[in-house]
Amino acid sequence: MRVFSKVGLTVFTSSVLFLTGCQQFTKPQIPAESPNAAEQNHFNLQGKIGVRTPQQSGSAFFTWQQQQQQFDIELSGILGVGKTQITGQPGAVSLNSAKTGLIQAATPEELLEQATGWQAPITHLIDWVQARPATLQAQINKDAANRPQQIIEDGWQVDLSYNDTAQLPNKLVLKQELESGKENRITMLIQNR
């Protein structure tokens, strides 16, 4: 893995959110326990995302609008500084910011790798924010209320936290263990749904 530059970290943080919209490219099928999952892919989220790698870390506020396979995500720093606009639909994803300019690719994963050199199954995030696995191969641990508390899938461990009796998580911590014994970590705090 090559070392992230500040621009690379910005693009990665942005990509983690926006690349989730085109899940059809890496998701072979919807898990049996959620047959209507495709119908549920309509949501609006607001919150904060943080990314930490062995090389550096950063965070941003986000607004994410998802309508089936199409999405629109806006990321910004404090007081709206450093705004990044991310849009996508199947076959076309783009990221545009003052730091990076316009970056386009056919799939979310291609764009992430092109921009940062990093590979991750971030298309799964659309399912994870809805407290469901993205594939049939996922390992799921549930809490006492029968809600997914941990999902282990495609080399990532996703820890989900909930407010009281809520059925959807308000916090996700995604961890990827590296060969060096270190980890890549993404933390999402969802403040409004």
Backbone as a chain_set.jsonl record, in Angstrom:
{"seq": "MRVFSKVGLTVFTSSVLFLTGCQQFTKPQIPAESPNAAEQNHFNLQGKIGVRTPQQSGSAFFTWQQQQQQFDIELSGILGVGKTQITGQPGAVSLNSAKTGLIQAATPEELLEQATGWQAPITHLIDWVQARPATLQAQINKDAANRPQQIIEDGWQVDLSYNDTAQLPNKLVLKQELESGKENRITMLIQNR", "coords": {"N": [[0.854, -1.174, 0.0], [0.578, 2.154, -0.881], [1.819, 5.224, 0.51], [-0.475, 7.528, 1.863], [-1.18, 10.758, 0.613], [-2.084, 14.093, 1.628], [-4.081, 14.896, -0.135], [-4.767, 12.403, -1.127], [-5.809, 11.206, 1.207], [-8.015, 12.831, 1.624], [-9.482, 12.25, -0.677], [-9.862, 9.528, -0.208], [-11.4, 9.514, 2.188], [-13.646, 10.818, 1.22], [-14.343, 9.024, -0.781], [-15.026, 6.705, 0.629], [-17.598, 7.174, 1.51], [-19.075, 7.945, -0.852], [-18.739, 5.906, -2.666], [-20.348, 3.864, -2.024], [-22.787, 3.751, -3.247], [-23.007, 2.299, -5.647], [-23.483, -0.512, -5.398], [-24.074, -2.822, -6.881], [-21.944, -3.76, -8.376], [-20.142, -5.304, -6.9], [-21.594, -6.982, -5.374], [-22.829, -10.076, -5.206], [-25.34, -11.183, -4.522], [-28.332, -10.512, -2.646], [-28.48, -11.047, 0.825], [-30.28, -13.838, 2.217], [-31.826, -13.243, 4.488], [-32.759, -10.683, 4.117], [-34.785, -10.085, 1.922], [-36.04, -7.903, 0.69], [-34.16, -5.931, 0.52], [-33.156, -4.291, -1.538], [-35.273, -2.566, -1.998], [-35.143, -1.042, 0.269], [-33.138, 0.774, -0.004], [-33.31, 3.589, 0.146], [-32.52, 6.437, 1.594], [-31.584, 9.129, 3.824], [-28.781, 10.442, 5.27], [-26.961, 12.089, 7.854], [-23.96, 13.181, 9.319], [-20.772, 12.436, 10.779], [-17.595, 11.458, 9.58], [-14.651, 9.612, 10.099], [-11.321, 8.789, 9.193], [-8.643, 6.635, 9.725], [-5.385, 5.706, 9.149], [-2.275, 3.836, 9.178], [-0.541, 5.78, 8.259], [-1.752, 8.402, 8.306], [-4.508, 10.558, 9.406], [-7.928, 11.739, 9.208], [-10.971, 13.72, 9.055], [-14.46, 14.396, 8.32], [-17.561, 16.163, 7.851], [-20.677, 14.811, 6.784], [-23.323, 14.581, 4.332], [-25.571, 12.384, 3.071], [-27.453, 11.234, 0.481], [-29.394, 8.675, -0.641], [-30.868, 6.97, -3.267], [-32.05, 4.187, -4.243], [-29.924, 2.97, -6.592], [-28.665, 5.338, -7.105], [-26.82, 8.139, -5.884], [-25.974, 10.971, -3.836], [-23.567, 12.746, -2.319], [-22.264, 14.948, 0.046], [-19.381, 16.294, 1.374], [-17.71, 18.013, 3.981], [-15.524, 20.226, 5.8], [-15.128, 21.855, 8.99], [-17.46, 24.495, 9.322], [-18.185, 24.296, 6.643], [-15.904, 24.332, 5.073], [-13.667, 23.251, 2.521], [-15.312, 21.749, 0.74], [-16.597, 18.824, -0.801], [-18.063, 17.235, -3.504], [-19.904, 14.42, -4.349], [-21.129, 12.11, -6.631], [-23.155, 9.523, -8.067], [-24.115, 6.729, -10.102], [-25.071, 3.538, -11.439], [-22.322, 2.478, -13.288], [-21.121, 4.98, -13.544], [-19.313, 7.058, -11.602], [-18.392, 9.917, -9.713], [-16.17, 12.333, -8.322], [-15.731, 15.529, -7.032], [-13.785, 18.212, -6.118], [-12.155, 21.154, -4.804], [-9.535, 20.551, -4.164], [-8.888, 18.157, -5.511], [-9.992, 18.305, -8.028], [-11.97, 17.093, -10.773], [-12.676, 13.694, -10.644], [-13.235, 10.643, -12.211], [-14.772, 7.426, -12.687], [-15.707, 4.064, -13.661], [-16.593, 2.289, -11.711], [-17.066, 2.251, -8.114], [-14.921, 1.069, -6.664], [-12.831, 1.134, -8.549], [-12.451, 3.885, -8.776], [-11.632, 4.576, -6.176], [-9.21, 3.129, -6.004], [-7.806, 4.293, -8.127], [-7.583, 6.937, -7.229], [-6.321, 6.734, -4.713], [-4.789, 4.418, -4.511], [-5.599, 2.392, -2.94], [-7.431, -0.521, -1.942], [-10.694, -1.567, -1.187], [-13.738, -3.057, 0.071], [-15.866, -1.099, -0.183], [-18.374, -0.7, -1.234], [-20.053, -2.195, 0.24], [-20.86, -0.674, 2.339], [-23.337, 0.578, 2.099], [-25.131, -1.363, 2.87], [-24.192, -1.989, 5.443], [-24.67, 0.388, 6.945], [-27.316, 0.103, 7.238], [-27.598, -1.915, 8.972], [-27.184, -4.576, 8.069], [-25.79, -7.492, 6.494], [-23.678, -7.569, 3.549], [-23.185, -9.672, 1.873], [-23.684, -13.232, 1.392], [-21.669, -14.583, 2.629], [-20.93, -13.358, 4.97], [-20.087, -13.106, 8.445], [-22.048, -12.889, 11.281], [-22.604, -11.37, 14.365], [-24.912, -11.043, 16.945], [-26.679, -8.767, 19.152], [-28.311, -8.684, 22.44], [-30.836, -7.824, 21.759], [-31.246, -8.92, 19.325], [-30.112, -7.559, 17.182], [-27.768, -6.898, 14.562], [-24.551, -6.785, 15.814], [-21.961, -7.045, 15.214], [-20.326, -7.39, 12.139], [-18.512, -9.432, 10.07], [-16.743, -9.342, 7.209], [-15.429, -9.768, 3.978], [-12.72, -9.209, 4.73], [-12.983, -7.164, 6.572], [-13.936, -5.93, 9.777], [-16.877, -4.956, 11.205], [-18.177, -2.989, 13.626], [-21.174, -2.314, 15.205], [-23.129, 0.177, 16.775], [-25.93, 1.158, 18.771], [-28.587, 3.489, 19.525], [-30.368, 3.187, 22.377], [-33.349, 1.513, 21.865], [-33.289, 1.542, 19.131], [-33.409, 0.321, 15.763], [-31.622, 0.685, 13.742], [-28.163, 1.419, 13.281], [-26.317, 3.989, 15.045], [-23.704, 4.413, 15.063], [-20.809, 3.266, 13.42], [-17.945, 1.278, 13.328], [-15.376, 0.489, 11.347], [-12.931, -1.888, 10.743], [-9.814, -2.883, 9.439], [-7.468, -5.257, 9.527], [-3.957, -5.084, 9.165], [-0.993, -6.516, 7.643], [1.209, -5.712, 9.09], [0.415, -5.661, 11.686], [-0.868, -3.416, 12.351], [-3.728, -1.245, 11.703], [-6.347, -0.232, 9.431], [-8.846, 2.137, 9.939], [-12.202, 3.138, 10.008], [-14.538, 5.392, 11.119], [-17.897, 6.019, 11.566], [-20.257, 8.336, 12.512], [-23.594, 8.616, 12.845], [-25.768, 11.139, 12.849], [-28.29, 12.084, 12.1], [-31.09, 10.58, 10.57]], "CA": [[0.0, 0.0, 0.0], [1.424, 3.327, -0.913], [1.534, 6.194, 1.549], [-1.471, 8.532, 1.508], [-0.892, 12.182, 0.718], [-3.282, 14.764, 2.153], [-5.097, 14.808, -1.176], [-5.193, 11.007, -1.147], [-6.654, 10.963, 2.365], [-9.284, 13.521, 1.349], [-10.186, 11.454, -1.676], [-10.279, 8.272, 0.421], [-12.51, 9.798, 3.088], [-14.782, 11.091, 0.348], [-14.684, 7.804, -1.503], [-15.657, 5.743, 1.519], [-19.034, 7.425, 1.503], [-19.761, 8.0, -2.129], [-18.591, 4.694, -3.445], [-21.302, 2.867, -1.574], [-24.015, 3.784, -4.024], [-23.042, 1.389, -6.796], [-23.229, -1.811, -4.817], [-24.294, -3.946, -7.775], [-20.719, -4.21, -9.014], [-19.406, -6.286, -6.114], [-22.497, -7.74, -4.538], [-23.414, -11.1, -6.028], [-26.738, -11.373, -4.217], [-28.79, -9.986, -1.365], [-28.624, -12.147, 1.771], [-31.627, -14.39, 2.325], [-32.606, -12.663, 5.572], [-33.284, -9.365, 3.753], [-35.188, -10.187, 0.517], [-36.468, -6.614, 0.162], [-33.092, -4.975, 0.802], [-33.038, -3.305, -2.617], [-36.318, -1.572, -1.801], [-34.814, -0.242, 1.44], [-31.995, 1.639, -0.285], [-33.72, 4.983, 0.061], [-32.297, 7.049, 2.895], [-30.817, 10.358, 3.961], [-27.982, 10.396, 6.488], [-26.057, 13.201, 8.157], [-23.102, 12.835, 10.43], [-19.345, 12.703, 10.688], [-16.803, 10.276, 9.269], [-13.221, 9.742, 10.338], [-10.505, 7.723, 8.622], [-7.302, 6.579, 10.309], [-4.491, 4.68, 8.596], [-0.97, 3.96, 9.843], [0.168, 6.957, 7.775], [-2.384, 9.652, 8.721], [-5.927, 10.492, 9.722], [-8.703, 12.913, 8.857], [-12.4, 13.573, 9.266], [-15.322, 15.321, 7.577], [-19.001, 16.065, 8.043], [-21.271, 14.33, 5.54], [-24.745, 14.452, 4.04], [-25.636, 11.294, 2.089], [-28.788, 10.932, -0.024], [-29.355, 7.442, -1.422], [-32.112, 6.599, -3.93], [-31.711, 2.935, -4.92], [-28.537, 2.898, -7.069], [-28.124, 6.684, -7.305], [-26.509, 8.792, -4.627], [-25.387, 12.303, -3.835], [-22.922, 12.926, -1.021], [-21.48, 16.167, 0.217], [-18.471, 16.258, 2.515], [-17.107, 19.31, 4.258], [-14.882, 20.411, 7.086], [-15.815, 22.785, 9.879], [-18.045, 25.653, 8.661], [-18.323, 24.065, 5.211], [-14.628, 24.499, 4.371], [-13.182, 22.049, 1.827], [-16.463, 20.989, 0.253], [-16.412, 17.814, -1.835], [-19.342, 16.73, -4.012], [-19.75, 13.075, -4.878], [-22.371, 11.619, -7.203], [-22.971, 8.268, -8.758], [-25.153, 5.82, -10.557], [-24.363, 2.401, -12.007], [-21.471, 2.728, -14.447], [-20.51, 6.312, -13.552], [-19.16, 7.7, -10.301], [-17.478, 11.046, -9.819], [-15.818, 13.108, -7.14], [-15.271, 16.842, -7.45], [-13.434, 19.127, -5.035], [-11.12, 22.123, -5.167], [-8.22, 19.925, -3.991], [-8.611, 17.073, -6.455], [-10.619, 18.479, -9.323], [-12.942, 16.059, -11.096], [-12.161, 12.336, -10.828], [-14.345, 9.793, -12.633], [-14.485, 6.018, -12.961], [-16.904, 3.269, -13.921], [-17.051, 1.668, -10.465], [-16.522, 2.86, -6.904], [-13.611, 0.517, -6.315], [-11.851, 1.662, -9.502], [-12.166, 5.279, -8.44], [-10.834, 4.596, -4.949], [-7.85, 2.689, -6.306], [-7.201, 5.313, -8.987], [-7.313, 8.142, -6.453], [-5.5, 6.537, -3.51], [-3.984, 3.201, -4.547], [-6.113, 1.529, -1.882], [-8.565, -1.358, -2.313], [-11.587, -1.873, -0.068], [-15.102, -3.393, -0.367], [-16.687, -0.04, 0.386], [-19.753, -0.764, -1.709], [-20.829, -2.858, 1.297], [-21.273, 0.295, 3.355], [-24.769, 0.854, 1.971], [-25.811, -2.374, 3.684], [-23.754, -1.897, 6.833], [-25.359, 1.484, 7.644], [-28.686, -0.357, 7.459], [-27.489, -3.049, 9.906], [-27.34, -5.857, 7.39], [-24.604, -7.911, 5.752], [-23.727, -7.306, 2.116], [-23.051, -10.935, 1.14], [-24.06, -14.434, 2.138], [-20.491, -15.104, 3.311], [-20.672, -12.57, 6.173], [-20.293, -13.647, 9.787], [-22.814, -11.881, 12.008], [-22.828, -11.554, 15.796], [-26.046, -10.191, 17.314], [-26.781, -8.38, 20.554], [-29.439, -9.27, 23.153], [-32.067, -7.415, 21.067], [-31.199, -9.593, 18.024], [-29.627, -6.638, 16.15], [-26.356, -7.144, 14.256], [-23.619, -6.01, 16.631], [-20.678, -7.135, 14.512], [-20.356, -8.071, 10.85], [-17.162, -9.687, 9.56], [-17.022, -9.556, 5.8], [-14.425, -9.33, 3.003], [-11.509, -8.685, 5.369], [-13.326, -6.047, 7.452], [-14.778, -6.144, 10.948], [-17.737, -3.79, 11.375], [-18.846, -2.962, 14.923], [-22.322, -1.421, 15.142], [-23.681, 0.638, 18.054], [-27.302, 1.644, 18.62], [-29.207, 4.28, 20.589], [-31.486, 2.529, 23.064], [-34.039, 0.427, 21.16], [-33.246, 1.785, 17.683], [-33.089, -0.855, 14.953], [-30.527, 1.042, 12.844], [-27.035, 1.911, 14.088], [-25.93, 5.396, 15.023], [-22.239, 4.443, 14.97], [-20.158, 2.104, 12.834], [-16.485, 1.306, 13.341], [-14.898, -0.494, 10.386], [-11.51, -2.134, 10.968], [-9.129, -3.812, 8.551], [-6.142, -5.564, 10.074], [-2.883, -5.097, 8.178], [0.054, -7.496, 7.928], [2.15, -5.138, 10.042], [-0.178, -5.648, 13.012], [-1.608, -2.16, 12.481], [-5.033, -1.358, 11.078], [-7.066, 0.889, 8.844], [-10.081, 2.277, 10.719], [-13.173, 4.134, 9.561], [-15.591, 5.58, 12.122], [-19.035, 6.815, 11.089], [-21.258, 8.727, 13.489], [-24.799, 9.043, 12.134], [-26.495, 12.021, 13.754], [-29.674, 12.184, 11.632], [-31.533, 9.648, 9.513]], "C": [[0.89, 1.224, 0.0], [0.95, 4.342, 0.123], [0.534, 7.223, 1.034], [-0.88, 9.923, 1.59], [-2.138, 12.817, 1.314], [-4.405, 14.704, 1.133], [-5.64, 13.385, -1.222], [-6.117, 10.687, 0.006], [-8.013, 11.628, 2.179], [-10.111, 12.709, 0.372], [-10.677, 10.159, -1.043], [-11.47, 8.495, 1.336], [-13.771, 10.047, 2.283], [-15.277, 9.806, -0.303], [-15.403, 6.794, -0.633], [-17.156, 5.935, 1.514], [-19.648, 7.289, 0.125], [-19.688, 6.709, -2.89], [-19.572, 3.614, -3.043], [-22.506, 2.755, -2.475], [-24.104, 2.781, -5.138], [-22.766, -0.035, -6.37], [-23.355, -2.96, -5.794], [-23.01, -4.503, -8.359], [-19.979, -5.273, -8.218], [-20.314, -7.197, -5.309], [-23.194, -8.804, -5.362], [-24.903, -11.322, -5.772], [-27.059, -10.804, -2.849], [-28.95, -11.159, -0.412], [-30.088, -12.555, 1.947], [-32.464, -13.717, 3.403], [-33.149, -11.273, 5.243], [-33.709, -9.346, 2.278], [-35.612, -8.859, -0.094], [-35.408, -5.545, 0.359], [-32.975, -3.913, -0.278], [-34.081, -2.203, -2.476], [-35.99, -0.63, -0.643], [-33.702, 0.765, 1.168], [-32.415, 3.06, -0.64], [-33.504, 5.57, 1.446], [-31.518, 8.341, 2.761], [-30.092, 10.279, 5.294], [-27.17, 11.667, 6.623], [-25.209, 12.784, 9.34], [-21.663, 13.228, 10.191], [-18.631, 11.385, 10.411], [-15.334, 10.587, 9.532], [-12.498, 8.544, 9.761], [-9.13, 7.789, 9.26], [-6.548, 5.399, 9.699], [-3.183, 4.774, 9.368], [-0.215, 5.228, 9.427], [-0.433, 8.279, 8.26], [-3.852, 9.455, 9.033], [-6.609, 11.792, 9.314], [-10.172, 12.653, 9.095], [-13.156, 14.621, 8.464], [-16.759, 15.131, 8.04], [-19.596, 15.599, 6.719], [-22.789, 14.45, 5.534], [-24.831, 13.47, 2.884], [-27.094, 11.038, 1.739], [-28.686, 9.74, -0.96], [-30.744, 7.156, -1.965], [-31.821, 5.382, -4.797], [-30.231, 2.92, -5.303], [-27.906, 4.274, -7.282], [-27.885, 7.347, -5.955], [-25.89, 10.158, -4.863], [-24.848, 12.516, -2.424], [-22.13, 14.211, -1.032], [-20.665, 16.026, 1.488], [-17.908, 17.645, 2.722], [-16.441, 19.294, 5.62], [-15.715, 21.36, 7.93], [-16.237, 24.023, 9.097], [-18.091, 25.511, 7.138], [-17.047, 24.209, 4.408], [-14.234, 23.175, 3.712], [-14.287, 21.165, 1.312], [-16.076, 20.043, -0.884], [-17.781, 17.282, -2.218], [-19.084, 15.389, -4.689], [-21.101, 12.609, -5.398], [-22.106, 10.296, -7.909], [-24.26, 7.584, -9.12], [-24.409, 4.645, -11.185], [-23.601, 2.777, -13.279], [-20.786, 4.074, -14.476], [-20.5, 6.907, -12.149], [-18.161, 8.843, -10.456], [-17.321, 11.75, -8.485], [-15.278, 14.433, -7.641], [-15.006, 17.707, -6.232], [-12.349, 20.074, -5.533], [-9.735, 21.49, -5.093], [-7.886, 18.928, -5.085], [-9.075, 17.359, -7.872], [-11.618, 17.362, -9.535], [-12.23, 14.733, -11.339], [-13.361, 11.46, -11.155], [-13.864, 8.367, -12.866], [-15.807, 5.292, -13.188], [-17.468, 2.653, -12.64], [-16.431, 2.387, -9.272], [-15.119, 2.361, -6.567], [-12.513, 1.012, -7.252], [-11.462, 3.092, -9.149], [-11.31, 5.374, -7.184], [-9.391, 4.196, -5.239], [-7.112, 3.716, -7.168], [-6.765, 6.528, -8.167], [-6.315, 7.933, -5.324], [-4.56, 5.337, -3.568], [-4.467, 2.163, -3.553], [-7.307, 0.741, -2.371], [-9.379, -1.673, -1.065], [-12.978, -2.187, -0.614], [-16.108, -2.358, 0.128], [-18.103, 0.002, -0.151], [-20.652, -1.44, -0.678], [-21.402, -1.862, 2.301], [-22.761, 0.62, 3.283], [-25.588, -0.141, 2.791], [-25.452, -2.213, 5.154], [-24.44, -0.761, 7.585], [-26.818, 1.139, 7.912], [-28.719, -1.63, 8.305], [-27.766, -4.388, 9.243], [-26.031, -6.208, 6.676], [-24.775, -7.649, 4.27], [-23.671, -8.59, 1.286], [-23.504, -12.099, 2.013], [-22.892, -15.019, 2.925], [-20.193, -14.387, 4.63], [-20.905, -13.386, 7.435], [-20.965, -12.553, 10.596], [-22.944, -12.294, 13.467], [-23.928, -10.571, 16.192], [-26.038, -9.882, 18.808], [-28.026, -9.011, 21.171], [-30.78, -8.923, 22.5], [-32.142, -7.994, 19.66], [-30.828, -8.653, 16.872], [-28.179, -7.01, 15.824], [-25.46, -6.199, 15.066], [-22.235, -5.996, 15.976], [-20.888, -7.928, 13.226], [-18.908, -8.219, 10.402], [-17.334, -10.135, 8.117], [-15.896, -8.988, 4.942], [-13.214, -8.643, 3.636], [-11.744, -7.507, 6.31], [-14.161, -6.539, 8.625], [-15.555, -4.847, 11.162], [-18.456, -3.914, 12.71], [-19.946, -1.911, 14.867], [-22.804, -1.092, 16.55], [-25.035, 1.28, 17.797], [-27.681, 2.549, 19.788], [-30.398, 3.5, 21.123], [-32.075, 1.385, 22.256], [-34.059, 0.613, 19.646], [-32.844, 0.513, 16.942], [-31.969, -0.591, 13.951], [-29.403, 1.685, 13.653], [-26.829, 3.417, 13.962], [-24.409, 5.534, 14.944], [-21.752, 3.136, 14.361], [-18.653, 2.317, 12.926], [-16.023, 0.155, 12.465], [-13.393, -0.651, 10.584], [-10.986, -3.175, 9.991], [-7.726, -4.029, 9.118], [-5.141, -5.653, 8.942], [-1.821, -6.107, 8.591], [1.024, -7.011, 8.993], [1.642, -5.171, 11.476], [-0.931, -4.353, 13.289], [-2.946, -2.333, 11.779], [-5.43, -0.075, 10.369], [-8.394, 0.933, 9.586], [-10.926, 3.413, 10.162], [-14.259, 4.199, 10.626], [-16.657, 6.491, 11.546], [-19.981, 7.072, 12.249], [-22.454, 9.268, 12.707], [-25.643, 9.843, 13.114], [-27.961, 12.15, 13.383], [-29.925, 11.184, 10.53], [-32.795, 10.181, 8.884]], "O": [[1.836, 1.321, 0.781], [-0.202, 4.305, 0.554], [0.666, 7.73, -0.08], [-0.155, 10.236, 2.534], [-3.151, 12.138, 1.487], [-5.561, 14.485, 1.497], [-6.849, 13.187, -1.344], [-7.105, 9.976, -0.174], [-9.042, 11.055, 2.535], [-11.308, 12.508, 0.577], [-11.8, 9.732, -1.314], [-12.448, 7.75, 1.273], [-14.842, 9.545, 2.625], [-16.478, 9.544, -0.363], [-16.299, 6.097, -1.108], [-17.908, 4.961, 1.513], [-20.643, 6.584, -0.044], [-20.56, 6.457, -3.721], [-19.617, 2.554, -3.666], [-23.187, 1.73, -2.457], [-25.213, 2.435, -5.547], [-21.894, -0.694, -6.937], [-22.771, -4.015, -5.545], [-23.004, -5.649, -8.806], [-19.252, -6.074, -8.805], [-19.831, -8.099, -4.626], [-24.077, -8.474, -6.153], [-25.652, -11.618, -6.704], [-26.179, -10.634, -2.005], [-29.509, -12.184, -0.804], [-31.0, -11.735, 1.841], [-33.683, -13.621, 3.264], [-33.933, -10.732, 6.023], [-33.076, -8.672, 1.466], [-35.543, -8.711, -1.314], [-35.733, -4.358, 0.365], [-32.72, -2.749, 0.031], [-33.813, -1.045, -2.794], [-36.518, 0.481, -0.592], [-33.362, 1.544, 2.058], [-31.929, 3.646, -1.608], [-34.233, 5.233, 2.379], [-30.884, 8.612, 1.741], [-30.718, 10.071, 6.334], [-26.743, 12.253, 5.628], [-25.687, 12.113, 10.254], [-21.366, 14.205, 9.503], [-19.007, 10.336, 10.934], [-14.845, 11.675, 9.229], [-12.992, 7.419, 9.827], [-8.519, 8.855, 9.333], [-7.009, 4.258, 9.729], [-3.0, 5.712, 10.145], [0.655, 5.698, 10.161], [0.316, 9.196, 8.595], [-4.382, 8.348, 8.942], [-5.954, 12.813, 9.102], [-10.584, 11.513, 9.311], [-12.579, 15.601, 7.992], [-17.125, 14.074, 8.554], [-19.087, 15.945, 5.653], [-23.443, 14.425, 6.577], [-24.232, 13.694, 1.832], [-27.884, 10.667, 2.606], [-27.971, 9.791, -1.96], [-31.705, 7.104, -1.197], [-31.397, 5.518, -5.945], [-29.372, 2.864, -4.423], [-26.722, 4.36, -7.608], [-28.643, 7.146, -5.006], [-25.36, 10.454, -5.935], [-25.601, 12.469, -1.452], [-21.422, 14.523, -1.99], [-21.194, 15.681, 2.545], [-17.656, 18.372, 1.761], [-16.748, 18.464, 6.476], [-16.873, 21.633, 7.613], [-15.461, 24.545, 8.296], [-18.042, 26.513, 6.424], [-17.094, 24.208, 3.178], [-14.444, 22.106, 4.285], [-14.207, 19.943, 1.435], [-15.336, 20.408, -1.797], [-18.572, 16.917, -1.349], [-18.164, 15.249, -5.495], [-22.106, 12.701, -4.692], [-20.976, 9.994, -8.294], [-25.321, 7.819, -8.543], [-23.21, 4.757, -11.441], [-24.174, 3.325, -14.221], [-19.945, 4.31, -15.343], [-21.548, 7.219, -11.584], [-17.208, 8.749, -11.229], [-18.22, 11.754, -7.644], [-14.463, 14.468, -8.563], [-15.896, 17.916, -5.407], [-11.709, 19.823, -6.554], [-8.851, 21.849, -5.871], [-6.744, 18.854, -5.539], [-8.605, 16.727, -8.817], [-12.068, 16.745, -8.57], [-11.297, 14.656, -12.139], [-14.384, 11.518, -10.472], [-12.702, 8.133, -13.199], [-16.882, 5.836, -12.939], [-18.683, 2.512, -12.501], [-15.401, 3.05, -9.401], [-14.238, 3.15, -6.226], [-11.395, 1.279, -6.813], [-10.29, 3.462, -9.215], [-10.368, 6.164, -7.132], [-8.457, 4.848, -4.772], [-5.926, 3.972, -6.957], [-5.689, 7.08, -8.398], [-5.545, 8.838, -5.002], [-3.632, 5.242, -2.764], [-3.8, 1.149, -3.348], [-8.12, 1.262, -3.134], [-8.824, -2.005, -0.017], [-13.368, -1.647, -1.649], [-17.09, -2.706, 0.784], [-18.957, 0.677, 0.425], [-21.872, -1.279, -0.714], [-22.336, -2.189, 3.034], [-23.379, 0.909, 4.308], [-26.628, 0.217, 3.344], [-26.326, -2.294, 6.017], [-24.766, -0.926, 8.76], [-27.481, 1.798, 8.713], [-29.728, -2.333, 8.352], [-28.489, -5.226, 9.783], [-25.263, -5.323, 6.302], [-25.9, -7.521, 3.786], [-24.068, -8.591, 0.121], [-23.681, -11.954, 3.223], [-23.098, -15.863, 3.797], [-19.273, -14.79, 5.342], [-21.793, -14.238, 7.493], [-20.504, -11.411, 10.598], [-23.342, -13.419, 13.773], [-23.88, -9.399, 15.818], [-25.475, -10.622, 19.614], [-28.721, -9.785, 20.513], [-31.755, -9.654, 22.671], [-33.01, -7.602, 18.879], [-31.183, -8.91, 15.722], [-27.434, -7.4, 16.722], [-25.601, -4.978, 15.003], [-21.451, -5.065, 16.16], [-21.529, -8.979, 13.216], [-18.164, -7.239, 10.361], [-17.97, -11.149, 7.83], [-15.459, -7.857, 5.155], [-12.742, -7.621, 3.139], [-10.783, -6.912, 6.796], [-14.983, -7.444, 8.485], [-14.965, -3.773, 11.285], [-19.252, -4.832, 12.908], [-19.691, -0.756, 14.524], [-22.879, -1.968, 17.412], [-25.264, 1.872, 16.743], [-27.166, 2.399, 20.896], [-31.33, 3.195, 20.379], [-31.392, 0.398, 21.986], [-34.783, -0.099, 18.951], [-32.037, -0.274, 17.436], [-31.423, -1.53, 13.372], [-29.667, 2.417, 14.607], [-27.121, 4.027, 12.933], [-23.888, 6.637, 14.778], [-22.209, 2.051, 14.723], [-18.151, 3.403, 12.637], [-16.244, -1.011, 12.79], [-12.661, 0.339, 10.593], [-11.619, -4.202, 9.747], [-6.912, -3.107, 9.178], [-5.428, -6.222, 7.889], [-1.758, -6.507, 9.753], [1.599, -7.82, 9.721], [2.352, -4.756, 12.391], [-1.559, -4.207, 14.338], [-3.271, -3.424, 11.312], [-4.925, 1.008, 10.663], [-9.002, -0.107, 9.837], [-10.426, 4.503, 9.883], [-14.835, 3.175, 10.993], [-16.364, 7.597, 11.093], [-20.451, 6.135, 12.894], [-22.335, 10.263, 11.992], [-26.166, 9.3, 14.087], [-28.803, 12.31, 14.267], [-29.078, 10.967, 9.663], [-33.341, 9.558, 7.973]]}, "num_chains": 1, "name": "protein.A"}
